[in-house]
Coordinates of C-alpha atoms and ligand atoms in Angstrom, one line a residue:
V1 CA 57.4 -168.0 -75.7
S2 CA 54.4 -166.7 -75.2
V3 CA 54.0 -162.2 -74.3
K4 CA 53.1 -163.5 -70.3
Y5 CA 56.1 -165.0 -70.3
V6 CA 58.2 -162.0 -71.6
Q7 CA 56.4 -159.6 -69.2
Q8 CA 57.0 -161.8 -66.3
D9 CA 60.7 -161.5 -67.1
Q10 CA 60.3 -157.5 -67.2
I11 CA 58.7 -157.2 -64.4
Y12 CA 61.0 -159.5 -62.6
D13 CA 64.2 -157.8 -64.5
L14 CA 62.9 -154.2 -62.6
V15 CA 61.8 -155.7 -59.2
V16 CA 65.0 -156.7 -58.8
R17 CA 66.1 -153.2 -59.7
M18 CA 63.9 -151.8 -57.4
R19 CA 65.0 -153.7 -54.8
T20 CA 68.9 -152.5 -55.8
G21 CA 66.7 -148.6 -54.7
N22 CA 66.4 -147.5 -58.6
R23 CA 64.1 -145.0 -59.1
R24 CA 63.1 -145.3 -62.3
A25 CA 62.1 -148.9 -62.1
V26 CA 60.6 -148.0 -59.1
S27 CA 58.4 -145.1 -60.9
R28 CA 57.7 -147.6 -63.5
L29 CA 56.6 -150.0 -61.5
I30 CA 54.3 -147.6 -60.1
T31 CA 52.7 -147.1 -63.9
M32 CA 51.9 -150.0 -64.1
V33 CA 50.4 -151.5 -61.4
E34 CA 47.6 -148.3 -61.9
N35 CA 46.9 -148.6 -65.8
E36 CA 48.0 -152.1 -66.4
N37 CA 45.3 -155.2 -64.5
T38 CA 46.6 -157.7 -65.9
L39 CA 49.6 -156.4 -64.3
R40 CA 48.7 -156.6 -61.0
I41 CA 49.0 -159.9 -60.2
D42 CA 52.6 -160.8 -61.1
I43 CA 53.8 -156.9 -59.5
A44 CA 52.4 -159.1 -56.3
R45 CA 53.4 -162.0 -56.4
Y46 CA 57.4 -161.5 -57.2
I47 CA 57.8 -157.7 -54.5
Y48 CA 55.4 -160.3 -51.7
P49 CA 58.1 -161.7 -50.1
Y50 CA 60.0 -158.4 -49.0
T51 CA 56.6 -156.7 -47.2
G52 CA 55.3 -156.3 -44.2
N53 CA 58.7 -154.0 -42.2
S54 CA 57.6 -150.1 -43.0
Y55 CA 54.8 -148.8 -40.7
I56 CA 52.0 -147.3 -42.5
I57 CA 50.6 -144.4 -41.0
G58 CA 47.2 -142.6 -42.8
I59 CA 46.6 -139.2 -42.9
T60 CA 42.9 -138.1 -43.6
G61 CA 40.7 -135.1 -44.0
P62 CA 38.4 -132.7 -45.5
P63 CA 40.6 -130.6 -48.5
G64 CA 42.0 -128.3 -47.4
S65 CA 43.0 -129.1 -43.7
G66 CA 46.8 -129.3 -44.0
K67 CA 47.3 -133.0 -44.3
S68 CA 49.4 -132.2 -47.5
T69 CA 51.4 -129.4 -45.4
L70 CA 52.1 -131.6 -42.5
T71 CA 52.9 -135.0 -44.2
D72 CA 55.5 -132.9 -45.9
K73 CA 56.8 -131.8 -42.1
L74 CA 56.1 -135.2 -40.8
A75 CA 58.3 -136.3 -43.8
K76 CA 61.1 -133.9 -43.2
L77 CA 61.0 -134.6 -39.6
L78 CA 61.5 -138.6 -39.9
R79 CA 64.8 -137.8 -42.3
K80 CA 66.1 -135.5 -39.9
Q81 CA 65.9 -138.9 -37.8
G82 CA 67.2 -141.0 -41.0
K83 CA 64.9 -142.9 -41.8
R84 CA 63.4 -144.3 -45.5
V85 CA 60.4 -142.5 -45.9
G86 CA 57.4 -143.2 -49.2
I87 CA 54.5 -140.7 -49.6
V88 CA 51.1 -141.5 -51.8
A89 CA 48.8 -138.9 -51.6
V90 CA 45.8 -139.6 -52.9
D91 CA 44.2 -137.0 -54.1
P92 CA 40.4 -136.5 -56.0
S93 CA 41.0 -133.5 -59.2
S94 CA 42.6 -135.4 -61.7
P95 CA 46.4 -135.8 -62.1
F96 CA 46.3 -133.6 -65.8
S97 CA 43.8 -131.2 -64.7
G98 CA 44.4 -130.4 -60.5
G99 CA 46.3 -127.6 -59.6
A100 CA 46.1 -129.5 -56.1
I101 CA 48.1 -132.4 -57.2
L102 CA 50.7 -129.1 -58.6
G103 CA 50.4 -128.0 -55.0
D104 CA 51.6 -131.3 -53.5
R105 CA 54.2 -131.6 -55.7
I106 CA 56.0 -127.9 -54.8
R107 CA 55.2 -128.3 -51.1
M108 CA 57.6 -131.6 -51.3
N109 CA 59.9 -130.7 -53.8
D110 CA 63.1 -130.4 -52.0
L111 CA 61.5 -133.8 -50.8
A112 CA 61.4 -135.7 -53.9
L113 CA 64.9 -134.3 -54.5
D114 CA 66.0 -136.6 -51.6
D115 CA 67.7 -139.9 -52.4
E116 CA 65.3 -141.6 -49.3
V117 CA 62.5 -140.8 -50.2
F118 CA 59.1 -141.8 -52.1
I119 CA 56.6 -140.1 -53.4
R120 CA 53.7 -140.4 -55.7
S121 CA 51.0 -138.2 -56.4
M122 CA 47.5 -140.8 -57.6
G123 CA 44.5 -139.3 -59.7
T124 CA 40.8 -140.8 -58.3
R125 CA 39.9 -141.6 -62.2
G126 CA 41.5 -144.1 -64.0
H127 CA 42.8 -147.0 -62.0
L128 CA 41.2 -150.2 -63.8
G129 CA 41.2 -152.3 -60.8
G130 CA 40.4 -149.6 -58.0
L131 CA 42.1 -146.8 -56.2
S132 CA 42.4 -148.7 -52.9
E133 CA 44.1 -151.5 -54.3
S134 CA 46.6 -149.1 -56.9
V135 CA 47.4 -148.0 -53.3
E136 CA 47.9 -150.5 -51.9
L137 CA 50.4 -151.8 -53.9
T138 CA 51.9 -148.5 -54.1
V139 CA 52.5 -149.2 -50.6
K140 CA 53.6 -152.3 -51.0
I141 CA 56.4 -151.8 -54.0
F142 CA 58.1 -148.4 -51.2
D143 CA 57.5 -151.6 -48.3
A144 CA 59.2 -153.5 -50.6
C145 CA 61.9 -150.6 -50.9
N146 CA 62.7 -151.0 -47.1
C147 CA 61.2 -147.7 -46.3
D148 CA 61.1 -147.3 -42.6
Y149 CA 57.2 -145.3 -42.8
I150 CA 55.2 -145.0 -45.7
L151 CA 52.5 -141.5 -45.6
V152 CA 49.4 -141.9 -46.6
E153 CA 47.4 -139.2 -48.0
T154 CA 43.7 -139.5 -49.1
V155 CA 40.5 -136.8 -48.6
G156 CA 38.6 -138.4 -45.8
V157 CA 35.1 -138.1 -47.7
G158 CA 33.9 -141.0 -49.4
Q159 CA 34.1 -144.9 -49.0
S160 CA 37.5 -145.8 -51.7
E161 CA 39.2 -143.8 -48.5
V162 CA 38.7 -145.2 -45.6
D163 CA 39.3 -148.6 -47.4
I164 CA 42.3 -146.8 -48.0
M165 CA 43.1 -146.1 -44.5
K166 CA 42.0 -150.0 -43.0
M167 CA 46.0 -150.6 -44.3
A168 CA 47.4 -147.8 -42.1
D169 CA 48.6 -149.2 -38.1
T170 CA 48.5 -145.2 -37.1
T171 CA 45.5 -143.2 -38.8
L172 CA 45.4 -139.4 -38.5
V173 CA 42.2 -137.9 -39.0
V174 CA 42.9 -134.5 -39.2
L175 CA 40.7 -131.2 -38.8
V176 CA 40.5 -127.5 -38.7
P177 CA 38.5 -124.9 -36.7
G178 CA 35.7 -122.5 -37.7
Y179 CA 35.0 -125.2 -41.0
G180 CA 31.9 -126.3 -39.8
D181 CA 32.9 -129.8 -41.8
D182 CA 34.5 -130.7 -38.2
I183 CA 31.0 -131.2 -36.9
Q184 CA 30.2 -132.9 -40.8
M185 CA 33.1 -135.2 -40.1
I186 CA 32.2 -136.6 -36.6
K187 CA 28.3 -136.8 -37.7
A188 CA 29.7 -139.0 -40.7
G189 CA 31.4 -140.9 -38.0
I190 CA 35.5 -140.2 -39.7
L191 CA 36.7 -139.9 -35.9
E192 CA 35.8 -143.0 -35.7
I193 CA 38.5 -144.9 -38.9
G194 CA 41.3 -142.4 -36.2
D195 CA 44.2 -143.0 -33.7
I196 CA 45.2 -139.6 -33.4
L197 CA 42.9 -136.1 -34.3
V198 CA 44.6 -133.3 -35.0
V199 CA 43.6 -129.7 -34.8
N200 CA 45.4 -128.2 -37.0
K201 CA 45.7 -124.7 -38.1
A202 CA 46.7 -124.3 -34.3
D203 CA 47.8 -120.8 -35.0
R204 CA 44.3 -119.2 -36.2
D205 CA 41.4 -118.6 -34.2
G206 CA 39.0 -121.5 -32.5
A207 CA 41.5 -124.6 -32.2
D208 CA 41.1 -124.8 -28.9
Q209 CA 38.6 -125.1 -29.1
L210 CA 37.8 -127.9 -31.4
A211 CA 40.3 -129.2 -29.4
S212 CA 37.8 -129.6 -25.9
M213 CA 35.4 -130.3 -28.1
L214 CA 36.8 -133.0 -29.6
N215 CA 37.9 -134.1 -26.2
M216 CA 34.6 -133.8 -24.4
M217 CA 33.4 -135.9 -27.2
Q218 CA 34.9 -138.2 -26.3
Q219 CA 34.5 -138.6 -22.7
Y220 CA 30.4 -138.2 -22.7
G221 CA 29.8 -139.0 -26.4
E222 CA 27.5 -141.5 -27.3
S223 CA 29.8 -143.9 -28.7
R224 CA 30.9 -145.1 -25.3
E225 CA 30.6 -148.5 -25.9
N226 CA 33.9 -147.5 -28.6
S227 CA 35.7 -146.8 -24.8
R228 CA 38.6 -145.9 -26.8
V229 CA 39.9 -142.2 -26.3
R230 CA 42.2 -141.3 -29.5
P231 CA 44.7 -138.4 -28.2
V232 CA 44.1 -134.7 -29.3
L233 CA 47.0 -133.7 -30.7
L234 CA 46.9 -129.1 -31.8
T235 CA 49.5 -128.4 -34.7
S236 CA 50.6 -126.3 -37.2
A237 CA 51.4 -127.1 -40.0
Y238 CA 52.6 -124.0 -42.0
E239 CA 54.6 -122.7 -39.0
N240 CA 56.3 -126.4 -38.3
K241 CA 54.7 -126.2 -34.6
G242 CA 53.7 -130.5 -32.8
I243 CA 55.2 -132.3 -35.1
E244 CA 57.7 -133.6 -33.2
E245 CA 54.8 -133.8 -30.3
L246 CA 52.5 -136.6 -33.2
L247 CA 55.2 -138.7 -34.4
N248 CA 55.8 -138.6 -30.7
A249 CA 52.6 -139.7 -30.6
I250 CA 52.9 -141.5 -33.7
L251 CA 55.1 -143.6 -31.9
A252 CA 53.8 -144.0 -28.6
H253 CA 50.5 -145.5 -30.6
R254 CA 52.9 -147.7 -32.3
E255 CA 54.0 -149.2 -29.1
Q256 CA 51.0 -149.8 -27.0
R257 CA 49.7 -151.7 -30.7
Q258 CA 52.6 -153.8 -31.0
V259 CA 53.3 -154.9 -26.7
S260 CA 48.9 -155.7 -27.1
D261 CA 50.1 -157.6 -30.3
Y262 CA 46.9 -155.9 -31.6
Y263 CA 49.6 -154.4 -34.5
H264 CA 49.8 -157.5 -35.9
L265 CA 46.4 -158.5 -35.4
N266 CA 45.1 -155.8 -37.5
R267 CA 47.3 -156.3 -40.0
M268 CA 46.4 -160.2 -40.6
N269 CA 42.6 -159.0 -40.7
H270 CA 43.6 -156.5 -43.2
L271 CA 45.0 -159.6 -44.8
R272 CA 41.9 -162.1 -44.2
A273 CA 39.9 -159.3 -45.9
E274 CA 42.9 -158.8 -49.1
I275 CA 41.9 -162.8 -49.5
M276 CA 38.5 -162.7 -49.8
V277 CA 38.1 -159.6 -52.6
M278 CA 41.0 -161.5 -54.3
L279 CA 39.2 -164.9 -53.8
Q280 CA 35.8 -163.4 -55.1
S281 CA 37.1 -161.8 -58.3
E282 CA 39.6 -164.2 -59.3
L283 CA 36.3 -167.0 -59.8
S284 CA 33.7 -164.6 -61.3
K285 CA 36.4 -163.6 -63.2
R286 CA 36.9 -167.2 -64.5
L287 CA 33.1 -168.2 -64.4
F288 CA 33.6 -165.6 -66.8
E289 CA 35.6 -166.3 -68.9
R290 CA 34.4 -170.4 -68.8
Y291 CA 31.2 -168.9 -69.6
H292 CA 31.5 -165.8 -71.8
F293 CA 28.1 -164.7 -69.8
D294 CA 28.9 -161.2 -70.9
Q295 CA 27.5 -162.4 -74.5
E296 CA 24.6 -164.9 -73.1
L297 CA 23.6 -162.9 -70.0
D298 CA 20.8 -160.3 -71.6
G299 CA 19.7 -163.9 -72.4
I300 CA 19.7 -165.4 -69.4
I301 CA 18.4 -162.0 -67.3
S302 CA 15.2 -162.5 -69.4
E303 CA 14.1 -165.2 -68.7
M304 CA 14.6 -165.0 -65.4
Y305 CA 12.5 -161.9 -65.7
E306 CA 9.9 -164.1 -66.9
R307 CA 10.5 -166.8 -64.1
R308 CA 11.4 -169.2 -66.7
I309 CA 14.2 -169.3 -64.9
N310 CA 15.2 -168.9 -60.7
P311 CA 17.9 -167.0 -60.1
Y312 CA 19.4 -168.6 -56.8
D313 CA 19.4 -171.7 -59.0
W314 CA 21.4 -170.8 -62.1
V315 CA 23.4 -169.3 -59.1
E316 CA 23.8 -172.3 -58.0
S317 CA 24.9 -174.4 -60.7
C318 CA 27.0 -172.2 -61.8
V319 CA 29.5 -172.0 -58.6
N320 CA 29.2 -176.0 -58.6
I321 CA 30.4 -177.0 -62.1
V322 CA 33.7 -174.5 -60.1
Ligands
GDP401 N1 47.3 -121.1 -40.9 C1 47.6 -122.5 -41.8 N2 47.9 -122.9 -43.1 C2 48.0 -123.6 -42.7 C3 48.7 -124.6 -42.2 N3 48.1 -126.0 -43.2 C4 48.5 -125.5 -43.9 N4 48.0 -125.1 -44.1 C5 47.6 -124.2 -45.6 O1 46.6 -124.7 -45.9 C6 46.5 -124.5 -47.0 C7 45.8 -126.2 -47.7 O2 47.5 -126.7 -47.0 P1 47.2 -128.7 -47.8 O3 48.3 -129.2 -47.0 O4 47.5 -129.0 -49.0 O5 45.7 -129.5 -47.6 P2 45.5 -130.2 -48.3 O6 44.1 -130.4 -49.4 O7 44.6 -130.6 -46.8 O8 46.3 -131.9 -48.1 C8 47.8 -124.2 -48.1 O9 47.4 -122.8 -48.4 C9 48.4 -124.4 -47.0 O10 49.5 -123.1 -46.7 C10 48.3 -124.3 -40.8 O11 49.2 -124.5 -39.6 N5 48.2 -123.3 -40.5
MG402 MG1 46.4 -133.1 -50.8

């Protein structure tokens, strides 16, 4: 019996235990997803039939804007309504060096004791198959654990965060008054990925002004061809204020999307993008395995550079054999 089959049996067992709510199995599967690139596909294959039922809420914005605090309060409100909740917190600091991760853990501590809440923090380093894939699969694992809602928190700074937010059904962009960060975010187009704009730390000066500015920008802004007007909500996560209103706005957005079929279209588009990535990576992996390009590539590139091999013909000939 090959190692591969032993591993597949083991994964199958873990998935069965995960489905009965075994938290250790959940946690082991996520660790495998993060660390063992070769097992990802097997894990994904087993859990796929049980996924697609959770509603995914993305929460992004600059560091320190209160995303973790807001996530914690939203999760608690959902728990009050009897919902099962998954939380994936992506933090740029390493899991071993970071005060931020510890901070998240401390703040979410009481949630972590709740059997109906699944929490995973992830650093941005050391994801063999890419951060966004690790998050994607962790979300699928929580989904297969029958979570009603999955909250995904990321710091909205780079492309991988933008990619992560594409898997969300409703995305919140969290801004705070008086940072100057808001202007940066607006310039970086981060607002575009939001379905709901949250002005957090409304207990501080300048929150109303920021909210009015966001509303005005949307009415008179340059991107009017994108005529979707995003609701702007004020919260003070710290004081647990405005959270119910925020959840209502999320539910209204959900309702609106489901009525218009946009929800399904969005998910199908996401699936399309996912399988394209899978196809590309699988095909190139097979080509590399078959022809040992890694060893030969240096020589081939020299010959191309000296114009003895034409790169266009070369690519064509490789692909033709597939
Ligand atoms: N004044 C005030 N502080 C807040 C509020 N929400 C969060 N904070 C504080 O802001 C800091 C950063 O919060 P955190 O949730 O870790 O932000 P994140 O980096 O976006 O996840 C913490 O010290 C929080 O206690 C709020 O509504 N008002
Ligand atoms: Mg945080």
